[in-house]
Short mmCIF file of C-alpha atoms and ligand atoms in Angstrom, two decimals:
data_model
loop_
_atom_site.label_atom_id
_atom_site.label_comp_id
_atom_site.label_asym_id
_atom_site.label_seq_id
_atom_site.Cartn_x
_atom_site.Cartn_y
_atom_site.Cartn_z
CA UNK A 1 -115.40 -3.93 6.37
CA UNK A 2 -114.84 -1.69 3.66
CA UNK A 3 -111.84 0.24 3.02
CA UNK A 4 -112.98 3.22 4.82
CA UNK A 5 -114.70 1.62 7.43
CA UNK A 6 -111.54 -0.16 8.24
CA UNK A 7 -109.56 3.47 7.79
CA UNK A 8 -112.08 4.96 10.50
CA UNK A 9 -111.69 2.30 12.74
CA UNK A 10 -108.10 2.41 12.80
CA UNK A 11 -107.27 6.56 12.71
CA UNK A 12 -110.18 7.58 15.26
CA UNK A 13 -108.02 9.95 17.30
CA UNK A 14 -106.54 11.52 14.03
CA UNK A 15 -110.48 11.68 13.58
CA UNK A 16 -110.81 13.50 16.95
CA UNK A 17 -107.82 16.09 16.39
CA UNK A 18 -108.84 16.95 13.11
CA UNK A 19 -112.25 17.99 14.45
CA UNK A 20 -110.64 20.30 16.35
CA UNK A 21 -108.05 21.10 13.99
CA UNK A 22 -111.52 22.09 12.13
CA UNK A 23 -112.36 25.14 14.37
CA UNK A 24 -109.41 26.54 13.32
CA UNK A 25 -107.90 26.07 10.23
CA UNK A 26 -109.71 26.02 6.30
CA UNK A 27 -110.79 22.46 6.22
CA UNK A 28 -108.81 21.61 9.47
CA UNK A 29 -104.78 21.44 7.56
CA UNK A 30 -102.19 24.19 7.46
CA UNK A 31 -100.79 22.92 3.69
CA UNK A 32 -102.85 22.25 1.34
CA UNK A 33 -101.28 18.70 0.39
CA UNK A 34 -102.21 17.58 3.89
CA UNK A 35 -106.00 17.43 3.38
CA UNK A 36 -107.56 14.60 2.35
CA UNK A 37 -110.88 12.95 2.87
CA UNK A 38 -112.32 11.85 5.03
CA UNK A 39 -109.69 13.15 7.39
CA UNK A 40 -105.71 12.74 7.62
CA UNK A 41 -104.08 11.47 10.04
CA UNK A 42 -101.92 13.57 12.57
CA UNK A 43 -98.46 12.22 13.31
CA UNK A 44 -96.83 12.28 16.89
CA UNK A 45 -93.36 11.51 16.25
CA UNK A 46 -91.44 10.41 13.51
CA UNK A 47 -87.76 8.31 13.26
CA UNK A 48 -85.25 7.17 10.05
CA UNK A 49 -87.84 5.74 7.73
CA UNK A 50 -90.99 5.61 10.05
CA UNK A 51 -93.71 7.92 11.46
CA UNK A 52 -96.00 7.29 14.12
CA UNK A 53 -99.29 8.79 14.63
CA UNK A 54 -101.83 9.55 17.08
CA UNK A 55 -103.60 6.21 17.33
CA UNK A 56 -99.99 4.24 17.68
CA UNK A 57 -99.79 3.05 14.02
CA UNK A 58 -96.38 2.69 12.85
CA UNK A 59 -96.11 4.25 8.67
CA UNK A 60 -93.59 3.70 6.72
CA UNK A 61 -93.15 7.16 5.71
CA UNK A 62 -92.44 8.22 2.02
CA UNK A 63 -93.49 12.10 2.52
CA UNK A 64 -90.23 12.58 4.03
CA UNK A 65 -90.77 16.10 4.77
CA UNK A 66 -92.47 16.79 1.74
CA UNK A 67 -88.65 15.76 0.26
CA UNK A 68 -86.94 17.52 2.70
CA UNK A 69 -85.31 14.96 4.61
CA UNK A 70 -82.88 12.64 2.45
CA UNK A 71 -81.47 11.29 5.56
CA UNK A 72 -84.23 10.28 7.41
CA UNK A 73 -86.60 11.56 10.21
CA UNK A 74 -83.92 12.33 13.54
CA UNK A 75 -80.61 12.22 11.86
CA UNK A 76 -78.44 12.24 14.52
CA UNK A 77 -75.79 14.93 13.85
CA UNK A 78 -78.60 17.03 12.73
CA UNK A 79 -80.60 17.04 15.69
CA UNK A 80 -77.07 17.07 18.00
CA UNK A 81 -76.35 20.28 15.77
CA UNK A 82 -80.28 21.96 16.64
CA UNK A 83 -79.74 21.27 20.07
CA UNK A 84 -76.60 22.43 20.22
CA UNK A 85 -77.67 25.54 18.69
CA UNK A 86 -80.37 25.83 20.45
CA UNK A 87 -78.53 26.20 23.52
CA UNK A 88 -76.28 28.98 22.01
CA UNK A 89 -79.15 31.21 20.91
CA UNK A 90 -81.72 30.96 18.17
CA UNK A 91 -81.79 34.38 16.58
CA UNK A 92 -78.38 37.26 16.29
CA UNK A 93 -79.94 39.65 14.20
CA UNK A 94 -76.11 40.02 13.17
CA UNK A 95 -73.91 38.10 10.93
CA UNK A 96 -72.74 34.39 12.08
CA UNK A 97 -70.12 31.94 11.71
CA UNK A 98 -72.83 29.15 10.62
CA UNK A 99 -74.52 31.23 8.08
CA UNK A 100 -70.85 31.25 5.99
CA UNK A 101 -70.06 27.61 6.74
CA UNK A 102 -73.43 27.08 5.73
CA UNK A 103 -72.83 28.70 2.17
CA UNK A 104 -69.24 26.98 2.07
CA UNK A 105 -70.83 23.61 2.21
CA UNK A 106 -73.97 24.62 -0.55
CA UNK A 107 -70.98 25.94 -2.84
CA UNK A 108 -69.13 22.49 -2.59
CA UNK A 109 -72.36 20.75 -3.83
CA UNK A 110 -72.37 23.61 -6.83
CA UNK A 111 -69.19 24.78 -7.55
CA UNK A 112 -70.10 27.01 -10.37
CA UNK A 113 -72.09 29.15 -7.63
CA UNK A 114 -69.84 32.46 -7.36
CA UNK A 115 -72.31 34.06 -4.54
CA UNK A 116 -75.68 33.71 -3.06
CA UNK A 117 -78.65 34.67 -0.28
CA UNK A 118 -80.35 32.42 1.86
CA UNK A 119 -84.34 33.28 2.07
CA UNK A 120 -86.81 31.24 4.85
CA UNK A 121 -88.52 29.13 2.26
CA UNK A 122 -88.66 27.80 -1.61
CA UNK A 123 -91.36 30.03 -2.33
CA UNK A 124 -88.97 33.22 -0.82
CA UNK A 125 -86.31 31.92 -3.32
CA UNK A 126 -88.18 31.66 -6.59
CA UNK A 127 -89.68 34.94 -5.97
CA UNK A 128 -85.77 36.90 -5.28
CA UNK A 129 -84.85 34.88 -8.57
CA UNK A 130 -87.88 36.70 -10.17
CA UNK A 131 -86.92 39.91 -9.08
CA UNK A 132 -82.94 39.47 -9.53
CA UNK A 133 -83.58 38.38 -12.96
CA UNK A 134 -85.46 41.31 -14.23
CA UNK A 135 -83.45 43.90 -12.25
CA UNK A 136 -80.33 42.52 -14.45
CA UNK A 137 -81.86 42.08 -17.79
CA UNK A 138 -84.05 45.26 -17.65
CA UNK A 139 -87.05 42.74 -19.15
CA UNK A 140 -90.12 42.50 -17.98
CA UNK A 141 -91.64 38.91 -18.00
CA UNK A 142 -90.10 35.55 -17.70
CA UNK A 143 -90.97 32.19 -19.16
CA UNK A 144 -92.13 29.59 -17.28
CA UNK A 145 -93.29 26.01 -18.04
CA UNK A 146 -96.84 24.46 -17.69
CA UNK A 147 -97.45 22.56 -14.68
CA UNK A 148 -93.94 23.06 -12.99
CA UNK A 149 -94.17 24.92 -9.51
CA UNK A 150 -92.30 26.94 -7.83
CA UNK A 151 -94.03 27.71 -5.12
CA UNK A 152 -97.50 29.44 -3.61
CA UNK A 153 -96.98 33.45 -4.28
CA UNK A 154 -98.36 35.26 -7.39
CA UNK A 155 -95.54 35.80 -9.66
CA UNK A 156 -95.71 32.08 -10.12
CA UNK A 157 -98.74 31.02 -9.46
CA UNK A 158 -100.68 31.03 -12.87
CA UNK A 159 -99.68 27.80 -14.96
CA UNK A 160 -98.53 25.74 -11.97
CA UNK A 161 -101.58 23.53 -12.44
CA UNK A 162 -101.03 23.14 -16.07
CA UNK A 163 -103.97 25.69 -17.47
CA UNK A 164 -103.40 29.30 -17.73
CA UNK A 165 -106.41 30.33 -15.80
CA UNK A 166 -105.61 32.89 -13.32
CA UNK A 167 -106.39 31.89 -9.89
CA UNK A 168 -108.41 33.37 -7.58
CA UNK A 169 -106.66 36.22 -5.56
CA UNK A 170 -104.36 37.03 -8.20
CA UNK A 171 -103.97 40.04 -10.22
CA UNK A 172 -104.07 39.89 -14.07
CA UNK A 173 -101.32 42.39 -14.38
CA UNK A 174 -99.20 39.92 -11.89
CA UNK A 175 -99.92 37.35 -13.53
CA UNK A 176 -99.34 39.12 -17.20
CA UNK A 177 -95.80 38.93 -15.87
CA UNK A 178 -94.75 35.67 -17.36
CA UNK A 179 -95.66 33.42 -20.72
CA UNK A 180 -96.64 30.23 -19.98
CA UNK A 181 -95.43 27.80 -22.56
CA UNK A 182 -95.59 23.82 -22.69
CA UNK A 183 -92.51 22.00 -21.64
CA UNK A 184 -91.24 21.86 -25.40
CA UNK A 185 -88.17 22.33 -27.19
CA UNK A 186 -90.07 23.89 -30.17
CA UNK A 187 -92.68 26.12 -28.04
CA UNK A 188 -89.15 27.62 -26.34
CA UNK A 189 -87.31 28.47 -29.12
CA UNK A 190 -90.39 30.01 -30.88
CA UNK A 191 -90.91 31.83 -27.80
CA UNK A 192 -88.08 33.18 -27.05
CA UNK A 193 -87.10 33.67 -30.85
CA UNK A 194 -90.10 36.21 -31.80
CA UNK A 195 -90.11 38.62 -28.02
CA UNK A 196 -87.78 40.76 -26.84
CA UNK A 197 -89.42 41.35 -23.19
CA UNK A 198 -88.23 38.47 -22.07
CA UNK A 199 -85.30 38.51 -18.62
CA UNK A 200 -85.13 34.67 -17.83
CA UNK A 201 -87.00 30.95 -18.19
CA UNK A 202 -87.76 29.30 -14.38
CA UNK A 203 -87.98 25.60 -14.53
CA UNK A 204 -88.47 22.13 -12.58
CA UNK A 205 -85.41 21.15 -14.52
CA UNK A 206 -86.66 17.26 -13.72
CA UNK A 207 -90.07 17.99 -14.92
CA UNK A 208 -93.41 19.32 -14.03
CA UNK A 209 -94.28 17.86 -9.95
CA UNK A 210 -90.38 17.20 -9.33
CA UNK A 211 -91.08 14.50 -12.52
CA UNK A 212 -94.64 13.33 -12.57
CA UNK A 213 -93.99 15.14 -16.79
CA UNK A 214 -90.69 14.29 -16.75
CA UNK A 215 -87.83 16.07 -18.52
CA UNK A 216 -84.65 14.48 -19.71
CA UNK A 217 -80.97 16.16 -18.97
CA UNK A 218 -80.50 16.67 -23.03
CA UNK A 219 -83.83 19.34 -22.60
CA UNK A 220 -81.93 21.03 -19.68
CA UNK A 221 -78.92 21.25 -22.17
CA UNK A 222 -80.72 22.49 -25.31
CA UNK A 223 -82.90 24.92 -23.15
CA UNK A 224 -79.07 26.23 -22.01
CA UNK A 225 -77.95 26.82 -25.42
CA UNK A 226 -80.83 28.64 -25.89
CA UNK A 227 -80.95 30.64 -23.18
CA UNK A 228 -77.34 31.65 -23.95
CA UNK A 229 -77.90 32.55 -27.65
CA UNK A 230 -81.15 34.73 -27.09
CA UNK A 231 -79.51 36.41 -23.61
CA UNK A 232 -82.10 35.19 -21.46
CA UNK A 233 -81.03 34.45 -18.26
CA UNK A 234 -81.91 30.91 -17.08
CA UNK A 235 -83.36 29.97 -13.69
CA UNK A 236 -83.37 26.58 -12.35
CA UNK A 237 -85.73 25.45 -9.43
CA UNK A 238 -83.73 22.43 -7.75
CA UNK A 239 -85.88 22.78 -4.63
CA UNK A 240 -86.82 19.21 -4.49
CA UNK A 241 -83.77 18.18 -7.35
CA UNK A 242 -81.16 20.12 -5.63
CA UNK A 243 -79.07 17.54 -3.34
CA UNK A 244 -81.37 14.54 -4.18
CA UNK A 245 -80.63 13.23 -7.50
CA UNK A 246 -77.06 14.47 -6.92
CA UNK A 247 -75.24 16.91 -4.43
CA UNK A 248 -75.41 19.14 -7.60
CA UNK A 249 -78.89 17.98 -8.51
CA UNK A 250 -80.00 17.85 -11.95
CA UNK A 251 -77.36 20.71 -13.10
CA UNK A 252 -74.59 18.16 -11.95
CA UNK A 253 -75.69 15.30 -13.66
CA UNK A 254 -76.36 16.87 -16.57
CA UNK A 255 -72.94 19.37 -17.07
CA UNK A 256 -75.95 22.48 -17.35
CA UNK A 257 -75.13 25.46 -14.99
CA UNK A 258 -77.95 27.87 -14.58
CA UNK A 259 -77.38 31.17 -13.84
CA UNK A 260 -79.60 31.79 -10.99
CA UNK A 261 -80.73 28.31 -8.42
CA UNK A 262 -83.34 28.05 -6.05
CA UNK A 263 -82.92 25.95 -3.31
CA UNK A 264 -84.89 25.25 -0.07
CA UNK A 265 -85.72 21.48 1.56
CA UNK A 266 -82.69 19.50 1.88
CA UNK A 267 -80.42 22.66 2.07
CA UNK A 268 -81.52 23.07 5.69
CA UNK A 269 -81.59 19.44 6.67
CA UNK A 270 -85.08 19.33 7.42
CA UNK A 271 -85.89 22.77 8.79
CA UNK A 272 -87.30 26.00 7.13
CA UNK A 273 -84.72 27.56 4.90
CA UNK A 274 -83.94 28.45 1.12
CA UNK A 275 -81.57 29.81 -0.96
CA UNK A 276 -80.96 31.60 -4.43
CA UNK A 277 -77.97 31.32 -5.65
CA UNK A 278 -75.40 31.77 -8.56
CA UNK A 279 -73.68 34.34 -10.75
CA UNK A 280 -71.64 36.90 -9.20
CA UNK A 281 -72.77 39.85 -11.48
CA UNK A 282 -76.53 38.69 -10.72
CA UNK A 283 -76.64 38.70 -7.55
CA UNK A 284 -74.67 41.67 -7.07
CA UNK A 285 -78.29 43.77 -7.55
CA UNK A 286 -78.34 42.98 -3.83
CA UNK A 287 -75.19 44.63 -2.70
CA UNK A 288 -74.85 47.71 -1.19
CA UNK A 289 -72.82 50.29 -3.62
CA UNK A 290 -69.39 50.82 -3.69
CA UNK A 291 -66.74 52.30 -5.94
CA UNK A 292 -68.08 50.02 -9.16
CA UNK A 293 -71.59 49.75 -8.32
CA UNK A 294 -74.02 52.29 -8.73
CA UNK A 295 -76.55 51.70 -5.21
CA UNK A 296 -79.51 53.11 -7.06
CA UNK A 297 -79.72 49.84 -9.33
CA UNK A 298 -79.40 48.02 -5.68
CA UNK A 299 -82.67 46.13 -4.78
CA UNK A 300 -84.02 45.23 -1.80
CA UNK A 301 -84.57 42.07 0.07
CA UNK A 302 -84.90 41.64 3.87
CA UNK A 303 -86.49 38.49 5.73
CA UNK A 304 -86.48 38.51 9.34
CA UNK A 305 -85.58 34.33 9.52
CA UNK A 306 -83.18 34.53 6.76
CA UNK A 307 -80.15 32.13 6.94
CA UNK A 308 -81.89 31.48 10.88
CA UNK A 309 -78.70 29.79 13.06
CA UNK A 310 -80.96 26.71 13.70
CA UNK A 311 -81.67 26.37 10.11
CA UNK A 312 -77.68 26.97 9.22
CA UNK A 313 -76.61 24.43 12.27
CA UNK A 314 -79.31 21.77 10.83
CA UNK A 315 -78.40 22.34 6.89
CA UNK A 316 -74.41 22.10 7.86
CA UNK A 317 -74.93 18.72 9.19
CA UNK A 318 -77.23 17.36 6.31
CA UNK A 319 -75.10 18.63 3.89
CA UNK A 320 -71.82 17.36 5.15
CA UNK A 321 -73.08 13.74 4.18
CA UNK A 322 -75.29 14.84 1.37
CA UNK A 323 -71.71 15.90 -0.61
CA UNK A 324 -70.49 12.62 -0.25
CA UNK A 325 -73.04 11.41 -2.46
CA UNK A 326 -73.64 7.87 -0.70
CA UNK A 327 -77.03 9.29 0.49
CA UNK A 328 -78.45 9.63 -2.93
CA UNK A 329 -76.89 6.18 -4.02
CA UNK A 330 -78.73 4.22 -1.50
CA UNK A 331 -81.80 6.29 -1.64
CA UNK A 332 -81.78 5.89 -5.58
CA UNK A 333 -80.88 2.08 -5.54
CA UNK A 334 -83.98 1.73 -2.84
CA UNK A 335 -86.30 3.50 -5.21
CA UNK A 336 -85.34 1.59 -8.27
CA UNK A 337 -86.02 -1.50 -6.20
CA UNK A 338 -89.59 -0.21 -5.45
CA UNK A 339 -90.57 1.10 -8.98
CA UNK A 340 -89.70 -2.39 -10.50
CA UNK A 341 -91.29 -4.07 -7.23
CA UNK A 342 -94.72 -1.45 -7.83
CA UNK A 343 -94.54 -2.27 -11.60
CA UNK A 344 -94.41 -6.34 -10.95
CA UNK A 345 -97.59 -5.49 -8.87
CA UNK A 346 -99.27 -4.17 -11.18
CA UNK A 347 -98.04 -6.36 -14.06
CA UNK A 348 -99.19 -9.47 -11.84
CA UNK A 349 -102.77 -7.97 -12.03
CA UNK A 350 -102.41 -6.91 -15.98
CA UNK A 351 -103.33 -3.95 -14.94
CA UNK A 352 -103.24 -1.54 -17.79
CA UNK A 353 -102.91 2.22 -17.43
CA UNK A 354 -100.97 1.88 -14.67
CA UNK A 355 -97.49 2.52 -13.68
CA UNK A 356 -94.34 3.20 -11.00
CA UNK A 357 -92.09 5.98 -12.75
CA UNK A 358 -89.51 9.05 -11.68
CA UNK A 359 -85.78 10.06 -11.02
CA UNK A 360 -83.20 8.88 -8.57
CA UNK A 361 -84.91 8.37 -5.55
CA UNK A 362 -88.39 9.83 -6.38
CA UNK A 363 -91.21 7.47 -7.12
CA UNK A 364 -94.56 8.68 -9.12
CA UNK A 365 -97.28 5.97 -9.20
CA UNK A 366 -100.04 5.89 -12.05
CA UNK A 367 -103.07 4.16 -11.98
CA UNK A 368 -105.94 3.95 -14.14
CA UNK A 369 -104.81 5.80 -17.48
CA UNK A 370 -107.80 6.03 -20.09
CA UNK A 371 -104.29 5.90 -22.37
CA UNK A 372 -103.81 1.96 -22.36
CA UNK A 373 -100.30 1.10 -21.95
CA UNK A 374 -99.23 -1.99 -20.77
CA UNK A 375 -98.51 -2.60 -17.01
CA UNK A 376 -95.41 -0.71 -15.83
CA UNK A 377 -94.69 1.25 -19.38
CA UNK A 378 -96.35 4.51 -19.71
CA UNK A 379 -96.29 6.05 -22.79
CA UNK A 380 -95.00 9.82 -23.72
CA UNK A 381 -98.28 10.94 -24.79
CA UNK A 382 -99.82 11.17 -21.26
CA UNK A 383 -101.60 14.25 -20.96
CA UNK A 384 -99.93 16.67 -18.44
CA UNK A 385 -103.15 17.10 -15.59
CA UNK A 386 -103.71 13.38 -15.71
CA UNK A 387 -99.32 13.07 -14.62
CA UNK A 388 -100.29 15.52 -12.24
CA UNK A 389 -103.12 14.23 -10.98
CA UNK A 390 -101.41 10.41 -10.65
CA UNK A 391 -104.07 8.70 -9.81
CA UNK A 392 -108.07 9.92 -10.82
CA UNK A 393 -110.82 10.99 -8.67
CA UNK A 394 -112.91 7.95 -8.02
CA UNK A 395 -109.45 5.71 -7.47
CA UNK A 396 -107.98 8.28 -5.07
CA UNK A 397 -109.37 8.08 -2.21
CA UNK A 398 -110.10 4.34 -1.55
CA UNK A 399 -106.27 3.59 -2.57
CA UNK A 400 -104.40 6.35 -0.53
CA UNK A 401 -106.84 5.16 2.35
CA UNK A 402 -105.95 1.09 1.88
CA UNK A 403 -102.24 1.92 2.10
CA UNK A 404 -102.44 3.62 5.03
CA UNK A 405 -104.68 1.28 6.03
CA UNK A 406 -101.52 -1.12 5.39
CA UNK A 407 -98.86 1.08 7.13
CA UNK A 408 -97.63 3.19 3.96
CA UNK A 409 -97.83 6.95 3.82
CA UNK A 410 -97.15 8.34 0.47
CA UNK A 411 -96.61 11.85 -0.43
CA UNK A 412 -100.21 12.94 -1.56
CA UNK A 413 -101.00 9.51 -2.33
CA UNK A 414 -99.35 8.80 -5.09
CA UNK A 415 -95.45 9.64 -4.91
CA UNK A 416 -92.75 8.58 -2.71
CA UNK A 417 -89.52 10.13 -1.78
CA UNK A 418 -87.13 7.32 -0.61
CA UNK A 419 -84.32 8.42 2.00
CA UNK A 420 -81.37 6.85 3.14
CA UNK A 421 -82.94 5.60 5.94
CA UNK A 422 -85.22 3.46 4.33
CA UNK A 423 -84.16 -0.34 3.77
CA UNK A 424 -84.69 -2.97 1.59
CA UNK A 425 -87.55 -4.29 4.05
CA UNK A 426 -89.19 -1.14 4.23
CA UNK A 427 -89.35 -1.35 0.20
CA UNK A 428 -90.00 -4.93 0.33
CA UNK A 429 -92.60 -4.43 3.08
CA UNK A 430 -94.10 -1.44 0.93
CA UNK A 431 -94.53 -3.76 -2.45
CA UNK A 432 -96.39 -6.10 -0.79
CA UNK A 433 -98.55 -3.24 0.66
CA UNK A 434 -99.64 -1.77 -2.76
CA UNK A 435 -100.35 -5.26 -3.91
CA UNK A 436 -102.75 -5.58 -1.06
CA UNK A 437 -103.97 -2.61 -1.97
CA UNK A 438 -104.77 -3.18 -5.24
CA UNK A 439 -106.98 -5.77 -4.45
CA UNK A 440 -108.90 -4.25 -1.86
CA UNK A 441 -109.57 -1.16 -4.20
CA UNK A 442 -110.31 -3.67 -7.25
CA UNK A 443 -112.80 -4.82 -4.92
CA UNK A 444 -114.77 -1.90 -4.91
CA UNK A 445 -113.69 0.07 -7.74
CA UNK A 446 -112.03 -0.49 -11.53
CA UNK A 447 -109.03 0.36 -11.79
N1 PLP B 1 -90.13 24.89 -5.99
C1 PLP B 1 -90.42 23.58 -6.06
C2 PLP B 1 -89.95 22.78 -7.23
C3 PLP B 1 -91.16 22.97 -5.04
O1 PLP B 1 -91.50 21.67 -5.13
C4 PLP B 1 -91.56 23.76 -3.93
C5 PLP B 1 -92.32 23.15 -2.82
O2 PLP B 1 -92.67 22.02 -2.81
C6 PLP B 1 -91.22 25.11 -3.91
C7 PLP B 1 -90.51 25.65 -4.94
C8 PLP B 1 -91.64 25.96 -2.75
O3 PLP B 1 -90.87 25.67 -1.65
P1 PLP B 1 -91.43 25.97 -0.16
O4 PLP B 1 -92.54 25.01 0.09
O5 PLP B 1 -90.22 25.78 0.71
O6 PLP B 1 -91.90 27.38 -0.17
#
């Protein structure tokens, strides 16, 4: 049997939803990271480290909620605190008690946040940074970095590929709203050095594809001076970072503090949520005037699910552990253990090209570089679609298909966020998987 004979065989009621699934949705998925060939599977229920779906098979499950879920599938105080919301009511239109406990607990994981607003979504937060940060600075445009994204809406969506080419749907004077520059030190400073329209720079501050390019904490520091010398305000998307690599994400570990984070995934402990958040005099363009502030420089922002009780009750729970920082360590140690177990893999096969690779507890894999480097070491000079990409066309498909085939579901195939609820075995267990499925793929393709 071949690969995807054996994938068939094995996912034939996934087959059977996703025909119907096919009647109603743009190639049958309601994310675009969900659609693969020749079909994904659907999932029925999902637990700690695992996820089941429809045809019974048991995956070790590295999607995680595409990283929204450091705990685990089912953490229990988090789904005690949905159903005990639940009960209570699901939606005040008014103020609540969880919507301020929530924002005490997001301010003990970032203490230099004076206030902030929670939004439904990632995407909702980068675009209220957007429109904070040019309300303050009076600029018009905002730097942003090649291949880092920050979610689906227009301001942001040119460049998140890595080529400026304006995507379909978008308008060119939207899209004229921000310079997109490569993720270097010297690009930045000449950018921001030689144009005064600029209000703010937005970045993955762990690199393009929460690190498939991935940025070191001294770029986060010099980009800071920067930003502070030229007065450009400076915007850091910790949507996957923020709460993973530390409770303070990547501004923690690295002493930075931004003056305007996004947040969304972990914040609301697996449920839809986000958040911008920071300085006081920023975020002050969304209050309502008083006897210092002017209301006609107040802007607007509503959002009918914003700061939603179930959302507040599920985020409270996560993030009463997530401060604590033992979360992170295991998840971190775990994914350490299965980059060096990937990279023995693929050493064992002297496979060049290829690679396991990220931060803390995320896990990138590359396979089949046309740039040579030895098994396990990939060099600096990879070129930013081929990061993005991870693994190439004609590899793709057979590989993400044998590892399911072998009860392992990456995220898109070729990256892994490791949760707290993983365990050695499950790393152990997942090793041993790739290494099967290298050889099956070998089999019918180079690598
Ligand atoms: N920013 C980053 C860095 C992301 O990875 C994502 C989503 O993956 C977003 C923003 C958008 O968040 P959401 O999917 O909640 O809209």
């Amino acid at each position: 049997m071949t690969i995807e004979e054996h994938y068939r065989a094995r996912h034939q009621r996934s087959q059977e939803l996703y025909e119907r699934a096919r009647q109603h949705f743009p190639s049958g998925v309601t994310h675009d990271a969900r659609w693969m060939e020749p079909f994904p599977i659907a999932v029925e229920r999902a637990a700690g480290a695992y996820k089941w779906d429809v045809d019974g098979n048991r995956l070790i499950d590295y999607w995680q909620g595409h990283g929204a879920l450091l705990l685990g599938h089912t953490y229990g105080p988090v789904v005690e605190a949905i159903q005990r919301q639940a009960a209570r009511g699901t939606h005040y239109g008014a103020n609540h008690l969880l919507e301020v406990e929530w924002a005490e607990e997001v301010k003990r994981c970032f203490p230099h946040v004076a206030q902030l607003r929670f939004t439904s979504s990632g995407t909702e937060a980068t675009m209220l940074a957007l429109r904070l940060a040019r309300a303050h600075t009076g600029k018009p445009r905002v730097v942003r970095l090649a291949g880092h994204f920050h979610g689906w809406h227009d301001l942001l969506a040119a460049g998140a590929e890595g080529s400026p080419a304006l995507p379909p749907g978008v308008l060119p004077s939207v899209a004229a709203g921000t310079v997109i520059i490569p993720a270097e030190l010297a690009s930045l400073d000449r950018i921001t050095g030689t144009r005064d329209d600029l209000a703010a720079v937005i970045l993955e501050p762990s690199g393009a594809s929460y690190g498939k390019q991935p940025l070191d904490d001294t770029f986060l520091r010099h980009l800071r001076a920067i930003c502070s010398d030229r007065g450009l305000l400076l915007i850091c998307d910790e949507v996957v970072t923020g709460f993973r690599v530390a409770p303070g994400g990547v501004q923690q570990r690295s002493g930075v503090q931004a003056d305007l984070t996004c947040l969304a995934k972990i914040l609301a402990g697996g449920l839809p949520g986000g958040a911008v958040a920071g300085r006081e005099d920023i975020l002050r363009r969304l209050a309502f005037g008083d006897r210092t502030w002017n209301e006609q420089q107040k802007i607007t922002h509503h959002g009918t699910f914003n700061a939603h009780p179930l959302a507040a009750a599920a985020g409270i729970a996560a993030l009463e552990v997530v401060r604590t920082g033992k979360p992170q360590e295991r998840a971190t140690k775990l994914a350490a253990q299965l980059r060096a177990g990937l990279n023995r893999e693929l050493r064992a096969r002297h496979l060049r090209g290829c690679a396991a690779y990220g931060d803390a507890s995320i896990v990138h894999i590359l396979l089949g570089s046309p740039h040579s480097f030895p098994p396990g070491e990939p060099d600096g000079d990879i070129p930013l679609v081929e990061l993005k990409a991870g693994v190439p066309a004609h590899l793709r498909r057979p590989f993400r298909l044998a590892m399911l085939n072998y009860g392992v579901d990456l995220m898109k195939g070729t990256s892994a966020f490791v949760s707290a609820a993983h365990a050695e075995e499950d790393i152990a267990a997942t090793v041993a998987a790739f290494g099967a499925a290298l050889d099956m793929v070998k089999d019918e393709r180079e690598i």
